[in-house]
mmCIF file of C-alpha atoms in Angstrom:
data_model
loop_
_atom_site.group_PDB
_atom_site.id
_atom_site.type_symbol
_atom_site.label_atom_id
_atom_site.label_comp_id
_atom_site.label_asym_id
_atom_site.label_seq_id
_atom_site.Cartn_x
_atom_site.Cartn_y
_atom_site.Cartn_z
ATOM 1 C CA UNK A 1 12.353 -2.587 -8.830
ATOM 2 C CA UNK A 2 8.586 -3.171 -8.086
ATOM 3 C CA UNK A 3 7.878 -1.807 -11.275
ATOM 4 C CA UNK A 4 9.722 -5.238 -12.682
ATOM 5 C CA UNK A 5 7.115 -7.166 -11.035
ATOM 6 C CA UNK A 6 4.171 -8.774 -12.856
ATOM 7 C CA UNK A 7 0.896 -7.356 -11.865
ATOM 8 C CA UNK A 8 2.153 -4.099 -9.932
ATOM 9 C CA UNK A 9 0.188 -1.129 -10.096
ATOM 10 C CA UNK A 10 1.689 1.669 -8.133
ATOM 11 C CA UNK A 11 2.785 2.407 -4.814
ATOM 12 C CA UNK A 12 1.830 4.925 -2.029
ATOM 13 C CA UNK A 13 3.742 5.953 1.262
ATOM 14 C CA UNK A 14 1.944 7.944 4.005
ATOM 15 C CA UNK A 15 3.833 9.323 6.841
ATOM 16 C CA UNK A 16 2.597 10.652 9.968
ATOM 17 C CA UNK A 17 5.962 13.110 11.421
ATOM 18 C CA UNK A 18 3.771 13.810 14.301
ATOM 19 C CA UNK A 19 3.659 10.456 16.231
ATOM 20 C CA UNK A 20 6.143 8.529 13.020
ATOM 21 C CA UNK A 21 3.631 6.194 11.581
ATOM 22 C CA UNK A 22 4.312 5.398 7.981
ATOM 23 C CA UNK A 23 1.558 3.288 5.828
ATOM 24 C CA UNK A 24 3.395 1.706 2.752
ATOM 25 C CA UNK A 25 0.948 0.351 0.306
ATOM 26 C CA UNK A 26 1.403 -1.186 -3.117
ATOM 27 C CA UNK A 27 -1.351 -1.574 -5.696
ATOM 28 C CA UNK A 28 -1.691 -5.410 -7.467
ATOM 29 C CA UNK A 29 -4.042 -5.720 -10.915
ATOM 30 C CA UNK A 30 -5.236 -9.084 -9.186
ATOM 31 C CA UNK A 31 -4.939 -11.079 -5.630
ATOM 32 C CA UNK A 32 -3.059 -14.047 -7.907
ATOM 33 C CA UNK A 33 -0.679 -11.232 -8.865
ATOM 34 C CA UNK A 34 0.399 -10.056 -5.032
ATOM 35 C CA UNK A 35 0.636 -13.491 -3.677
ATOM 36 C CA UNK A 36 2.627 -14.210 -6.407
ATOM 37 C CA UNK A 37 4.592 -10.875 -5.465
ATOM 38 C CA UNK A 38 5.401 -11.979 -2.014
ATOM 39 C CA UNK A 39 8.577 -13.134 -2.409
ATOM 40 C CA UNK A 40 10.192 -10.671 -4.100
ATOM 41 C CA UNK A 41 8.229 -7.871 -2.374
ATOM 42 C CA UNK A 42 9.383 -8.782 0.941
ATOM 43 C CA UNK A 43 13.180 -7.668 0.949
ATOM 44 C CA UNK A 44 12.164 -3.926 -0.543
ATOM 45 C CA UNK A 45 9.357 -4.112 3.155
ATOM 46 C CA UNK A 46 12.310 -5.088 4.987
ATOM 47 C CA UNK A 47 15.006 -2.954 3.786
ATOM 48 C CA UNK A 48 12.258 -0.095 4.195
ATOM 49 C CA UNK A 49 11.932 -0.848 7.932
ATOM 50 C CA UNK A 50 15.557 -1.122 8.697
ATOM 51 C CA UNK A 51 16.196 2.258 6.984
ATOM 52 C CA UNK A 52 12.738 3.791 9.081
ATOM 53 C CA UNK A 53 13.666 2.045 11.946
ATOM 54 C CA UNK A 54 10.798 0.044 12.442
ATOM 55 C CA UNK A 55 9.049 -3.035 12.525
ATOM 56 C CA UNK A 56 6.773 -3.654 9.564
ATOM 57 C CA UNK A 57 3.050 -5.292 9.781
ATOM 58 C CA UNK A 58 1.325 -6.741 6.366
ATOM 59 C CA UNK A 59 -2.317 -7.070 6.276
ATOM 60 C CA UNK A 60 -3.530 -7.386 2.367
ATOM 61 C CA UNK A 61 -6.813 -6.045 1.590
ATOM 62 C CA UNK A 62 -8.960 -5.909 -1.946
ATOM 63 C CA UNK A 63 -9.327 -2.702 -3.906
ATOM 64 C CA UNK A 64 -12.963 -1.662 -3.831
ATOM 65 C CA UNK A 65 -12.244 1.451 -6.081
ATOM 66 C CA UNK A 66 -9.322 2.992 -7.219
ATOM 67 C CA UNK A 67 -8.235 6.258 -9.244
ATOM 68 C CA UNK A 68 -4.518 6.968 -9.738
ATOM 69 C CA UNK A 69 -3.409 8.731 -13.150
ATOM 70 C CA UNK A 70 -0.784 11.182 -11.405
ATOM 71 C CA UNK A 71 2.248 11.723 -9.298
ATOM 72 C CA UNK A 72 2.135 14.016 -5.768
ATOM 73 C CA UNK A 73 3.710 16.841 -5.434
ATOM 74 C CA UNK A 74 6.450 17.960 -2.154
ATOM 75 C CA UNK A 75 3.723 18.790 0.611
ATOM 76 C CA UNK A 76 0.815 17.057 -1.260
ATOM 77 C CA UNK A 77 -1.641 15.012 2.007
ATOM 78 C CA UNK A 78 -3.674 12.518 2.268
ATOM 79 C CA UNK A 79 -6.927 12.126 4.528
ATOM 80 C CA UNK A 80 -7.045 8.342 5.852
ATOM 81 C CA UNK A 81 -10.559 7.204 7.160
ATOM 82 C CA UNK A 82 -10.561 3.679 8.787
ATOM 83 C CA UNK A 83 -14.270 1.980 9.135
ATOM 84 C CA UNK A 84 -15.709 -1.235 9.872
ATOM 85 C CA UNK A 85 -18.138 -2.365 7.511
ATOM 86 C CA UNK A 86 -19.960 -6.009 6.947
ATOM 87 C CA UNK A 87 -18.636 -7.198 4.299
ATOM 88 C CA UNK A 88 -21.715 -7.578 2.484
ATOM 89 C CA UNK A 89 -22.173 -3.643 1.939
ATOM 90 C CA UNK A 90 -18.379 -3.294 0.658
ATOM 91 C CA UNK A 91 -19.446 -3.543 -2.770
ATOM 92 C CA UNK A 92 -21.792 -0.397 -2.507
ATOM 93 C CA UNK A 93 -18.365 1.613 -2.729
#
């Protein structure tokens, strides 16, 4: 399981039922530690998308700030804001 991996964090699935857009993402404690992930990461991503039906699409991004100290409840949501920011204001987060 991820939880087996070095590193790993936590994980997070958003779904969209509306239009079925699904964000998987899974938390590392360091870059090193999800490139070193990769390889046993990428049969859980691809065994997610054949069960979804879909075609997965990996972009890795840092963590500017996270909080997570609790589980979600059946109906909990999430708000997801995309920007564009220059990178040299990221840090103000």
């Amino acid at each position: 399981s991820l939880t087996d991996i070095d590193g790993y964090i936590g994980l997070s699935l958003l779904v969209d039922r509306l239009n079925g857009r699904c964000i998987a993402t899974t938390a590392w404690q360091s870059e090193e530690a999800m490139i070193a992930s990769r390889p046993a990461t990428d049969p859980y991503r691809d065994h997610a998308a054949q069960i979804l039906g879909g075609s997965p699409s990996v972009d890795e991004w840092e963590i500017a700030v996270l909080h997570r100290d609790h589980h979600s409840t059946p109906g909990a949501s999430v708000r997801v804001t995309w920007a564009r920011v220059d990178s040299e204001h990221v840090d103000r987060a």
